[in-house]
PDB file of C-alpha atoms in Angstrom:
ATOM      1  CA  MET A   1      -8.157-115.456 212.785  1.00  0.00           C
ATOM      2  CA  ALA A   2      -7.559-111.703 213.103  1.00  0.00           C
ATOM      3  CA  SER A   3      -5.694-112.161 216.387  1.00  0.00           C
ATOM      4  CA  LYS A   4      -3.543-114.876 214.776  1.00  0.00           C
ATOM      5  CA  LEU A   5      -2.640-112.583 211.891  1.00  0.00           C
ATOM      6  CA  PHE A   6      -1.828-109.771 214.334  1.00  0.00           C
ATOM      7  CA  ALA A   7       0.539-112.088 216.221  1.00  0.00           C
ATOM      8  CA  TYR A   8       2.499-112.930 213.070  1.00  0.00           C
ATOM      9  CA  LEU A   9       2.576-109.261 212.102  1.00  0.00           C
ATOM     10  CA  GLN A  10       4.062-108.513 215.516  1.00  0.00           C
ATOM     11  CA  LEU A  11       6.980-110.786 214.672  1.00  0.00           C
ATOM     12  CA  THR A  12       7.848-108.619 211.650  1.00  0.00           C
ATOM     13  CA  ARG A  13       7.895-105.341 213.646  1.00  0.00           C
ATOM     14  CA  PRO A  14       6.066-103.239 210.996  1.00  0.00           C
ATOM     15  CA  ALA A  15       7.240 -99.872 212.357  1.00  0.00           C
ATOM     16  CA  ASN A  16      10.845-100.990 211.827  1.00  0.00           C
ATOM     17  CA  VAL A  17      10.088-102.241 208.321  1.00  0.00           C
ATOM     18  CA  VAL A  18       9.150 -98.679 207.345  1.00  0.00           C
ATOM     19  CA  THR A  19      12.626 -97.536 208.440  1.00  0.00           C
ATOM     20  CA  ALA A  20      14.109-100.175 206.118  1.00  0.00           C
ATOM     21  CA  ILE A  21      12.119 -98.734 203.200  1.00  0.00           C
ATOM     22  CA  ALA A  22      13.686 -95.375 204.087  1.00  0.00           C
ATOM     23  CA  ASP A  23      17.130 -97.022 203.671  1.00  0.00           C
ATOM     24  CA  ILE A  24      16.241 -97.982 200.113  1.00  0.00           C
ATOM     25  CA  TRP A  25      14.835 -94.560 199.245  1.00  0.00           C
ATOM     26  CA  ALA A  26      17.951 -92.854 200.636  1.00  0.00           C
ATOM     27  CA  GLY A  27      20.217 -95.201 198.684  1.00  0.00           C
ATOM     28  CA  PHE A  28      18.128 -94.440 195.613  1.00  0.00           C
ATOM     29  CA  ALA A  29      18.789 -90.726 196.219  1.00  0.00           C
ATOM     30  CA  ILE A  30      22.525 -91.313 196.596  1.00  0.00           C
ATOM     31  CA  ALA A  31      22.449 -93.093 193.216  1.00  0.00           C
ATOM     32  CA  GLY A  32      20.713 -90.092 191.667  1.00  0.00           C
ATOM     33  CA  GLY A  33      17.542 -92.052 191.100  1.00  0.00           C
ATOM     34  CA  TRP A  34      15.079 -89.441 192.287  1.00  0.00           C
ATOM     35  CA  SER A  35      16.624 -86.737 190.104  1.00  0.00           C
ATOM     36  CA  TYR A  36      16.403 -89.082 187.131  1.00  0.00           C
ATOM     37  CA  LEU A  37      12.734 -89.766 187.804  1.00  0.00           C
ATOM     38  CA  ILE A  38      11.917 -86.066 188.075  1.00  0.00           C
ATOM     39  CA  SER A  39      13.924 -84.965 185.007  1.00  0.00           C
ATOM     40  CA  ASN A  40      12.496 -87.755 182.847  1.00  0.00           C
ATOM     41  CA  TRP A  41       8.924 -87.522 184.095  1.00  0.00           C
ATOM     42  CA  GLU A  42       7.421 -86.505 180.756  1.00  0.00           C
ATOM     43  CA  GLN A  43       9.557 -88.838 178.629  1.00  0.00           C
ATOM     44  CA  GLY A  44       8.691 -91.793 180.826  1.00  0.00           C
ATOM     45  CA  SER A  45      10.905 -93.511 183.396  1.00  0.00           C
ATOM     46  CA  GLY A  46       9.029 -96.738 183.989  1.00  0.00           C
ATOM     47  CA  ASP A  47      12.109 -98.889 184.515  1.00  0.00           C
ATOM     48  CA  PHE A  48      13.374 -96.711 187.377  1.00  0.00           C
ATOM     49  CA  TRP A  49       9.948 -96.666 189.034  1.00  0.00           C
ATOM     50  CA  GLN A  50       9.814-100.440 188.750  1.00  0.00           C
ATOM     51  CA  ASN A  51      13.299-100.759 190.203  1.00  0.00           C
ATOM     52  CA  LEU A  52      12.361 -98.564 193.160  1.00  0.00           C
ATOM     53  CA  LEU A  53       9.286-100.715 193.750  1.00  0.00           C
ATOM     54  CA  TRP A  54      11.228-103.980 193.498  1.00  0.00           C
ATOM     55  CA  LEU A  55      13.894-102.742 195.915  1.00  0.00           C
ATOM     56  CA  SER A  56      11.241-101.503 198.367  1.00  0.00           C
ATOM     57  CA  LEU A  57       9.543-104.921 198.241  1.00  0.00           C
ATOM     58  CA  SER A  58      12.931-106.565 198.654  1.00  0.00           C
ATOM     59  CA  THR A  59      13.753-104.712 201.854  1.00  0.00           C
ATOM     60  CA  ILE A  60      10.281-105.428 203.272  1.00  0.00           C
ATOM     61  CA  GLY A  61      10.922-109.149 202.845  1.00  0.00           C
ATOM     62  CA  LEU A  62      14.510-109.031 204.079  1.00  0.00           C
ATOM     63  CA  TYR A  63      13.820-106.926 207.166  1.00  0.00           C
ATOM     64  CA  ALA A  64      10.547-108.564 208.166  1.00  0.00           C
ATOM     65  CA  GLY A  65      11.998-112.041 207.677  1.00  0.00           C
ATOM     66  CA  GLY A  66      15.192-111.182 209.539  1.00  0.00           C
ATOM     67  CA  VAL A  67      13.522-109.752 212.639  1.00  0.00           C
ATOM     68  CA  ALA A  68      10.964-112.572 212.717  1.00  0.00           C
ATOM     69  CA  PHE A  69      13.815-115.083 212.776  1.00  0.00           C
ATOM     70  CA  ASN A  70      15.201-113.117 215.727  1.00  0.00           C
ATOM     71  CA  ASP A  71      12.061-114.003 217.714  1.00  0.00           C
ATOM     72  CA  ILE A  72      12.365-117.624 216.580  1.00  0.00           C
ATOM     73  CA  ALA A  73      15.971-117.791 217.779  1.00  0.00           C
ATOM     74  CA  ASP A  74      15.036-116.154 221.108  1.00  0.00           C
ATOM     75  CA  ALA A  75      11.854-118.153 221.775  1.00  0.00           C
ATOM     76  CA  ASP A  76      13.248-119.932 224.865  1.00  0.00           C
ATOM     77  CA  LEU A  77      14.783-116.780 226.337  1.00  0.00           C
ATOM     78  CA  ASP A  78      11.630-114.767 225.622  1.00  0.00           C
ATOM     79  CA  ALA A  79       9.613-117.359 227.501  1.00  0.00           C
ATOM     80  CA  ILE A  80      11.460-116.081 230.603  1.00  0.00           C
ATOM     81  CA  GLU A  81      12.111-112.404 229.871  1.00  0.00           C
ATOM     82  CA  ARG A  82       9.276-111.509 227.437  1.00  0.00           C
ATOM     83  CA  PRO A  83       6.531-114.108 227.804  1.00  0.00           C
ATOM     84  CA  GLU A  84       4.059-111.744 226.132  1.00  0.00           C
ATOM     85  CA  ARG A  85       5.855-112.085 222.746  1.00  0.00           C
ATOM     86  CA  PRO A  86       3.882-114.014 220.082  1.00  0.00           C
ATOM     87  CA  ILE A  87       5.791-117.325 220.142  1.00  0.00           C
ATOM     88  CA  PRO A  88       6.197-117.928 223.918  1.00  0.00           C
ATOM     89  CA  SER A  89       2.625-116.761 224.507  1.00  0.00           C
ATOM     90  CA  GLY A  90       1.377-119.356 222.034  1.00  0.00           C
ATOM     91  CA  ARG A  91      -0.328-116.788 219.795  1.00  0.00           C
ATOM     92  CA  ALA A  92       2.043-117.768 216.962  1.00  0.00           C
ATOM     93  CA  SER A  93       3.550-121.209 216.400  1.00  0.00           C
ATOM     94  CA  LYS A  94       7.295-121.599 215.963  1.00  0.00           C
ATOM     95  CA  ASN A  95       6.890-123.693 212.802  1.00  0.00           C
ATOM     96  CA  GLY A  96       4.484-121.164 211.327  1.00  0.00           C
ATOM     97  CA  ALA A  97       6.931-118.372 212.111  1.00  0.00           C
ATOM     98  CA  ILE A  98       9.792-120.276 210.450  1.00  0.00           C
ATOM     99  CA  LEU A  99       7.732-120.798 207.288  1.00  0.00           C
ATOM    100  CA  MET A 100       6.665-117.147 207.156  1.00  0.00           C
ATOM    101  CA  SER A 101      10.178-115.835 207.792  1.00  0.00           C
ATOM    102  CA  SER A 102      11.753-118.123 205.191  1.00  0.00           C
ATOM    103  CA  LEU A 103       9.248-117.037 202.532  1.00  0.00           C
ATOM    104  CA  LEU A 104       9.851-113.369 203.379  1.00  0.00           C
ATOM    105  CA  LEU A 105      13.639-113.697 203.033  1.00  0.00           C
ATOM    106  CA  LEU A 106      13.304-115.664 199.799  1.00  0.00           C
ATOM    107  CA  GLY A 107      10.860-113.101 198.429  1.00  0.00           C
ATOM    108  CA  GLY A 108      13.229-110.292 199.365  1.00  0.00           C
ATOM    109  CA  VAL A 109      16.115-111.888 197.489  1.00  0.00           C
ATOM    110  CA  LEU A 110      14.017-112.683 194.399  1.00  0.00           C
ATOM    111  CA  ALA A 111      12.656-109.118 194.292  1.00  0.00           C
ATOM    112  CA  ALA A 112      16.201-107.704 194.330  1.00  0.00           C
ATOM    113  CA  PHE A 113      17.231-109.912 191.398  1.00  0.00           C
ATOM    114  CA  GLN A 114      14.478-108.265 189.358  1.00  0.00           C
ATOM    115  CA  VAL A 115      16.615-105.100 189.388  1.00  0.00           C
ATOM    116  CA  ASN A 116      20.055-106.526 188.607  1.00  0.00           C
ATOM    117  CA  HIS A 117      22.466-109.232 189.752  1.00  0.00           C
ATOM    118  CA  LEU A 118      24.383-106.847 192.021  1.00  0.00           C
ATOM    119  CA  ALA A 119      21.197-106.016 193.923  1.00  0.00           C
ATOM    120  CA  GLY A 120      20.425-109.730 194.208  1.00  0.00           C
ATOM    121  CA  ILE A 121      23.856-110.494 195.632  1.00  0.00           C
ATOM    122  CA  LEU A 122      23.513-107.642 198.121  1.00  0.00           C
ATOM    123  CA  ALA A 123      20.101-108.987 199.174  1.00  0.00           C
ATOM    124  CA  ILE A 124      21.604-112.431 199.789  1.00  0.00           C
ATOM    125  CA  SER A 125      24.343-110.771 201.867  1.00  0.00           C
ATOM    126  CA  VAL A 126      21.775-108.862 203.940  1.00  0.00           C
ATOM    127  CA  ALA A 127      19.753-112.048 204.546  1.00  0.00           C
ATOM    128  CA  PHE A 128      22.933-113.896 205.595  1.00  0.00           C
ATOM    129  CA  CYS A 129      23.980-111.092 207.966  1.00  0.00           C
ATOM    130  CA  ALA A 130      20.498-111.019 209.508  1.00  0.00           C
ATOM    131  CA  LEU A 131      20.483-114.765 210.186  1.00  0.00           C
ATOM    132  CA  LEU A 132      24.067-114.624 211.457  1.00  0.00           C
ATOM    133  CA  TYR A 133      23.039-111.933 213.922  1.00  0.00           C
ATOM    134  CA  ASP A 134      19.878-113.756 215.029  1.00  0.00           C
ATOM    135  CA  TYR A 135      21.616-117.014 215.843  1.00  0.00           C
ATOM    136  CA  TRP A 136      25.154-115.993 216.774  1.00  0.00           C
ATOM    137  CA  GLY A 137      26.192-112.365 216.327  1.00  0.00           C
ATOM    138  CA  LYS A 138      23.958-110.794 218.980  1.00  0.00           C
ATOM    139  CA  HIS A 139      25.653-112.895 221.644  1.00  0.00           C
ATOM    140  CA  GLN A 140      29.080-111.468 220.740  1.00  0.00           C
ATOM    141  CA  THR A 141      30.098-108.386 222.699  1.00  0.00           C
ATOM    142  CA  ILE A 142      32.126-106.693 219.970  1.00  0.00           C
ATOM    143  CA  PHE A 143      30.967-108.280 216.724  1.00  0.00           C
ATOM    144  CA  GLY A 144      27.247-108.190 217.590  1.00  0.00           C
ATOM    145  CA  PRO A 145      26.711-104.441 217.058  1.00  0.00           C
ATOM    146  CA  ILE A 146      28.906-104.544 213.932  1.00  0.00           C
ATOM    147  CA  ASN A 147      26.911-107.499 212.609  1.00  0.00           C
ATOM    148  CA  MET A 148      23.618-105.640 212.987  1.00  0.00           C
ATOM    149  CA  GLY A 149      25.181-102.546 211.437  1.00  0.00           C
ATOM    150  CA  LEU A 150      26.233-104.599 208.414  1.00  0.00           C
ATOM    151  CA  CYS A 151      22.573-105.463 207.815  1.00  0.00           C
ATOM    152  CA  ARG A 152      21.656-101.774 207.595  1.00  0.00           C
ATOM    153  CA  ALA A 153      24.736-100.906 205.555  1.00  0.00           C
ATOM    154  CA  GLY A 154      23.808-103.584 203.038  1.00  0.00           C
ATOM    155  CA  ASN A 155      20.237-102.310 202.988  1.00  0.00           C
ATOM    156  CA  LEU A 156      21.299 -98.744 202.155  1.00  0.00           C
ATOM    157  CA  LEU A 157      23.679 -99.987 199.458  1.00  0.00           C
ATOM    158  CA  LEU A 158      20.848-102.118 198.077  1.00  0.00           C
ATOM    159  CA  GLY A 159      19.119 -98.853 197.198  1.00  0.00           C
ATOM    160  CA  VAL A 160      22.295 -97.529 195.565  1.00  0.00           C
ATOM    161  CA  ALA A 161      22.592-100.751 193.534  1.00  0.00           C
ATOM    162  CA  VAL A 162      20.011 -99.389 191.082  1.00  0.00           C
ATOM    163  CA  ALA A 163      23.080 -97.682 189.560  1.00  0.00           C
ATOM    164  CA  PRO A 164      26.025-100.131 189.876  1.00  0.00           C
ATOM    165  CA  GLU A 165      28.502 -97.582 188.508  1.00  0.00           C
ATOM    166  CA  VAL A 166      27.633 -95.225 191.382  1.00  0.00           C
ATOM    167  CA  LEU A 167      27.802 -97.999 193.979  1.00  0.00           C
ATOM    168  CA  SER A 168      31.362 -98.856 192.961  1.00  0.00           C
ATOM    169  CA  LYS A 169      32.433 -95.293 193.857  1.00  0.00           C
ATOM    170  CA  ILE A 170      30.237 -94.414 196.830  1.00  0.00           C
ATOM    171  CA  TRP A 171      30.112 -97.727 198.772  1.00  0.00           C
ATOM    172  CA  PRO A 172      31.924 -96.286 201.860  1.00  0.00           C
ATOM    173  CA  ILE A 173      28.675 -94.378 202.593  1.00  0.00           C
ATOM    174  CA  GLY A 174      27.455 -97.690 203.974  1.00  0.00           C
ATOM    175  CA  LEU A 175      29.660 -97.120 207.022  1.00  0.00           C
ATOM    176  CA  LEU A 176      27.235 -94.458 208.290  1.00  0.00           C
ATOM    177  CA  PRO A 177      24.232 -96.764 208.937  1.00  0.00           C
ATOM    178  CA  LEU A 178      26.691 -99.407 210.152  1.00  0.00           C
ATOM    179  CA  ILE A 179      27.980 -97.093 212.874  1.00  0.00           C
ATOM    180  CA  TYR A 180      24.525 -95.724 213.725  1.00  0.00           C
ATOM    181  CA  VAL A 181      22.909 -99.144 214.081  1.00  0.00           C
ATOM    182  CA  ALA A 182      25.932-100.520 215.923  1.00  0.00           C
ATOM    183  CA  ALA A 183      25.361 -97.725 218.448  1.00  0.00           C
ATOM    184  CA  ILE A 184      21.672 -98.644 218.810  1.00  0.00           C
ATOM    185  CA  THR A 185      22.541-102.311 219.277  1.00  0.00           C
ATOM    186  CA  MET A 186      25.152-101.464 221.903  1.00  0.00           C
ATOM    187  CA  VAL A 187      22.748 -99.238 223.837  1.00  0.00           C
ATOM    188  CA  SER A 188      19.908-101.792 223.623  1.00  0.00           C
ATOM    189  CA  ARG A 189      21.802-104.339 225.688  1.00  0.00           C
ATOM    190  CA  GLY A 190      20.606-102.546 228.790  1.00  0.00           C
ATOM    191  CA  GLU A 191      16.895-102.869 227.947  1.00  0.00           C
ATOM    192  CA  VAL A 192      16.359-105.816 230.275  1.00  0.00           C
ATOM    193  CA  HIS A 193      18.746-105.221 233.174  1.00  0.00           C
ATOM    194  CA  GLY A 194      19.961-101.615 232.740  1.00  0.00           C
ATOM    195  CA  LYS A 195      23.307-100.520 234.234  1.00  0.00           C
ATOM    196  CA  ASN A 196      25.224-100.040 230.959  1.00  0.00           C
ATOM    197  CA  ARG A 197      26.560 -96.511 231.375  1.00  0.00           C
ATOM    198  CA  LYS A 198      29.684 -97.076 229.220  1.00  0.00           C
ATOM    199  CA  ALA A 199      27.566 -98.347 226.335  1.00  0.00           C
ATOM    200  CA  LEU A 200      25.228 -95.366 226.679  1.00  0.00           C
ATOM    201  CA  PHE A 201      28.089 -92.873 226.533  1.00  0.00           C
ATOM    202  CA  GLY A 202      29.539 -94.805 223.596  1.00  0.00           C
ATOM    203  CA  GLY A 203      26.206 -94.528 221.791  1.00  0.00           C
ATOM    204  CA  PHE A 204      26.112 -90.774 222.462  1.00  0.00           C
ATOM    205  CA  GLY A 205      29.527 -90.343 220.879  1.00  0.00           C
ATOM    206  CA  MET A 206      28.656 -92.472 217.847  1.00  0.00           C
ATOM    207  CA  TYR A 207      25.400 -90.601 217.228  1.00  0.00           C
ATOM    208  CA  THR A 208      27.289 -87.304 217.390  1.00  0.00           C
ATOM    209  CA  PHE A 209      29.856 -88.616 214.919  1.00  0.00           C
ATOM    210  CA  ILE A 210      27.112 -89.616 212.447  1.00  0.00           C
ATOM    211  CA  ILE A 211      25.510 -86.166 212.581  1.00  0.00           C
ATOM    212  CA  LEU A 212      28.839 -84.457 211.932  1.00  0.00           C
ATOM    213  CA  VAL A 213      29.719 -86.769 209.044  1.00  0.00           C
ATOM    214  CA  ILE A 214      26.338 -86.230 207.340  1.00  0.00           C
ATOM    215  CA  PHE A 215      26.787 -82.462 207.675  1.00  0.00           C
ATOM    216  CA  PHE A 216      30.262 -82.507 206.122  1.00  0.00           C
ATOM    217  CA  THR A 217      29.075 -84.931 203.430  1.00  0.00           C
ATOM    218  CA  ALA A 218      26.386 -82.407 202.480  1.00  0.00           C
ATOM    219  CA  LYS A 219      29.003 -79.652 202.452  1.00  0.00           C
ATOM    220  CA  THR A 220      31.142 -81.579 199.952  1.00  0.00           C
ATOM    221  CA  GLN A 221      28.198 -82.546 197.745  1.00  0.00           C
ATOM    222  CA  THR A 222      26.392 -79.236 197.284  1.00  0.00           C
ATOM    223  CA  SER A 223      26.619 -75.506 197.881  1.00  0.00           C
ATOM    224  CA  ASP A 224      23.137 -75.739 199.417  1.00  0.00           C
ATOM    225  CA  PHE A 225      24.487 -77.849 202.281  1.00  0.00           C
ATOM    226  CA  TRP A 226      22.579 -75.679 204.768  1.00  0.00           C
ATOM    227  CA  GLN A 227      19.406 -77.502 203.718  1.00  0.00           C
ATOM    228  CA  VAL A 228      20.502 -80.500 205.782  1.00  0.00           C
ATOM    229  CA  ILE A 229      20.677 -78.507 209.040  1.00  0.00           C
ATOM    230  CA  PRO A 230      16.916 -78.659 209.928  1.00  0.00           C
ATOM    231  CA  PHE A 231      16.933 -82.418 209.307  1.00  0.00           C
ATOM    232  CA  LEU A 232      19.949 -82.947 211.548  1.00  0.00           C
ATOM    233  CA  ALA A 233      18.357 -80.703 214.188  1.00  0.00           C
ATOM    234  CA  LEU A 234      15.250 -82.904 214.129  1.00  0.00           C
ATOM    235  CA  LEU A 235      17.441 -86.006 214.389  1.00  0.00           C
ATOM    236  CA  SER A 236      19.214 -84.565 217.425  1.00  0.00           C
ATOM    237  CA  TYR A 237      15.880 -83.668 219.039  1.00  0.00           C
ATOM    238  CA  MET A 238      14.646 -87.237 218.562  1.00  0.00           C
ATOM    239  CA  ILE A 239      17.646 -89.195 219.801  1.00  0.00           C
ATOM    240  CA  PHE A 240      19.531 -87.155 222.401  1.00  0.00           C
ATOM    241  CA  PRO A 241      16.895 -86.250 225.059  1.00  0.00           C
ATOM    242  CA  PRO A 242      15.807 -89.878 225.670  1.00  0.00           C
ATOM    243  CA  LEU A 243      19.425 -91.031 225.601  1.00  0.00           C
ATOM    244  CA  ILE A 244      20.440 -88.406 228.175  1.00  0.00           C
ATOM    245  CA  ARG A 245      17.588 -89.558 230.439  1.00  0.00           C
ATOM    246  CA  ALA A 246      18.803 -93.135 230.029  1.00  0.00           C
ATOM    247  CA  ILE A 247      22.362 -92.114 230.959  1.00  0.00           C
ATOM    248  CA  ARG A 248      21.129 -90.336 234.082  1.00  0.00           C
ATOM    249  CA  THR A 249      18.878 -93.153 235.307  1.00  0.00           C
ATOM    250  CA  GLN A 250      20.409 -96.296 233.732  1.00  0.00           C
ATOM    251  CA  SER A 251      16.855 -97.588 233.927  1.00  0.00           C
ATOM    252  CA  PRO A 252      15.758-100.353 231.488  1.00  0.00           C
ATOM    253  CA  GLN A 253      12.565 -98.385 230.875  1.00  0.00           C
ATOM    254  CA  PHE A 254      14.389 -95.252 229.696  1.00  0.00           C
ATOM    255  CA  ILE A 255      16.981 -97.272 227.804  1.00  0.00           C
ATOM    256  CA  GLY A 256      14.134 -98.949 225.930  1.00  0.00           C
ATOM    257  CA  LYS A 257      12.631 -95.558 225.066  1.00  0.00           C
ATOM    258  CA  SER A 258      16.017 -94.353 223.858  1.00  0.00           C
ATOM    259  CA  VAL A 259      16.405 -97.397 221.619  1.00  0.00           C
ATOM    260  CA  LYS A 260      12.881 -96.970 220.237  1.00  0.00           C
ATOM    261  CA  ALA A 261      13.556 -93.310 219.423  1.00  0.00           C
ATOM    262  CA  ALA A 262      16.848 -94.153 217.719  1.00  0.00           C
ATOM    263  CA  VAL A 263      15.298 -96.936 215.609  1.00  0.00           C
ATOM    264  CA  ILE A 264      12.452 -94.726 214.401  1.00  0.00           C
ATOM    265  CA  SER A 265      14.958 -91.924 213.775  1.00  0.00           C
ATOM    266  CA  LEU A 266      16.665 -94.062 211.143  1.00  0.00           C
ATOM    267  CA  ILE A 267      14.116 -92.466 208.830  1.00  0.00           C
ATOM    268  CA  ILE A 268      15.527 -89.023 209.694  1.00  0.00           C
ATOM    269  CA  VAL A 269      19.093 -90.279 209.164  1.00  0.00           C
ATOM    270  CA  ASN A 270      18.059 -91.470 205.711  1.00  0.00           C
ATOM    271  CA  ALA A 271      16.193 -88.237 204.959  1.00  0.00           C
ATOM    272  CA  SER A 272      19.325 -86.285 205.926  1.00  0.00           C
ATOM    273  CA  LEU A 273      21.476 -88.397 203.606  1.00  0.00           C
ATOM    274  CA  ALA A 274      18.994 -87.813 200.778  1.00  0.00           C
ATOM    275  CA  VAL A 275      19.182 -84.045 201.379  1.00  0.00           C
ATOM    276  CA  ALA A 276      22.977 -84.212 201.220  1.00  0.00           C
ATOM    277  CA  PHE A 277      22.837 -85.745 197.735  1.00  0.00           C
ATOM    278  CA  GLU A 278      19.552 -84.585 196.164  1.00  0.00           C
ATOM    279  CA  GLY A 279      18.169 -81.696 198.193  1.00  0.00           C
ATOM    280  CA  TRP A 280      15.462 -80.937 200.711  1.00  0.00           C
ATOM    281  CA  MET A 281      12.480 -81.993 198.602  1.00  0.00           C
ATOM    282  CA  ILE A 282      13.667 -85.601 198.425  1.00  0.00           C
ATOM    283  CA  GLY A 283      14.469 -85.434 202.125  1.00  0.00           C
ATOM    284  CA  LEU A 284      10.848 -84.505 202.804  1.00  0.00           C
ATOM    285  CA  VAL A 285       9.647 -87.421 200.665  1.00  0.00           C
ATOM    286  CA  ILE A 286      11.557 -89.826 202.893  1.00  0.00           C
ATOM    287  CA  LEU A 287      10.646 -87.940 206.067  1.00  0.00           C
ATOM    288  CA  ALA A 288       6.979 -88.503 205.161  1.00  0.00           C
ATOM    289  CA  LEU A 289       7.552 -92.129 206.227  1.00  0.00           C
ATOM    290  CA  LEU A 290       8.116 -90.970 209.829  1.00  0.00           C
ATOM    291  CA  PRO A 291       4.432 -90.463 210.805  1.00  0.00           C
ATOM    292  CA  LEU A 292       3.627 -93.915 209.369  1.00  0.00           C
ATOM    293  CA  SER A 293       6.392 -95.542 211.397  1.00  0.00           C
ATOM    294  CA  LEU A 294       5.393 -93.657 214.572  1.00  0.00           C
ATOM    295  CA  GLY A 295       1.773 -94.712 214.083  1.00  0.00           C
ATOM    296  CA  LEU A 296       2.721 -98.368 213.635  1.00  0.00           C
ATOM    297  CA  ALA A 297       5.007 -98.126 216.685  1.00  0.00           C
ATOM    298  CA  LYS A 298       1.908 -97.487 218.815  1.00  0.00           C
ATOM    299  CA  ALA A 299       0.423-100.813 217.767  1.00  0.00           C
ATOM    300  CA  PHE A 300       3.550-102.952 217.343  1.00  0.00           C
ATOM    301  CA  ALA A 301       6.693-103.242 219.488  1.00  0.00           C
ATOM    302  CA  VAL A 302       9.835-101.715 218.029  1.00  0.00           C
ATOM    303  CA  THR A 303      12.350-103.597 220.191  1.00  0.00           C
TER     304      THR A 303
END
């Protein structure tokens, strides 16, 4: 029974789910949610705490359900390239995985509607983009990375949706996770066969662009913009060394390590965004998710 449960947990990629929670918490910071919670601590701010909880539960369902459906869609291919995965190995049944994934997506959408209708609509959009990617988008050379990026963009904006009036003004911020995740998706196409030097250089350029944009966003948002520098330095330390090794070797092994580092580093991207809008303390709150994600990554595959 325990081994069966572990197999289904593998389908949800728990380490990645933690990075999705970081999306929500960063979006919450962009909406000013954390500042509201702190300033109204004594008077009571139960509704905002509840909204943060609902949105965190929503992203858990949406992300876990979306990545599990990815394994369902790839079951035949994984039987050849990754026979150790739960479905081709027989440790998890395809029908059981479909039921679990459907319930997770439905739960994610329902949780978002507990906050407001805008959050619910965004959750439906994220679920649609995830399924579109699983069954069609990932096979498209150009649209595939954009499709995956749209999932993350929607997830970040889902956190901002706690304050619809802010979302209507700041929605272009969703382009940052779109570009970052599009870069990861582009780089990851060499995990099996390698030899994707152009994609690796493209990823390097896109990562650099993201770091620069976050820095200048912080500079426009606060006079204490320097607070974001240590977070961006940590992000650079996490993503660039493994990517440079992958560029030099073009080896599937090093490309896989680069992708894993970039996925986990989504937490640092989100922490940096939070610093840009609400300061270093909130950035540290989100960064505290990093050890949890790294720990789960030792037990569960990230890619």
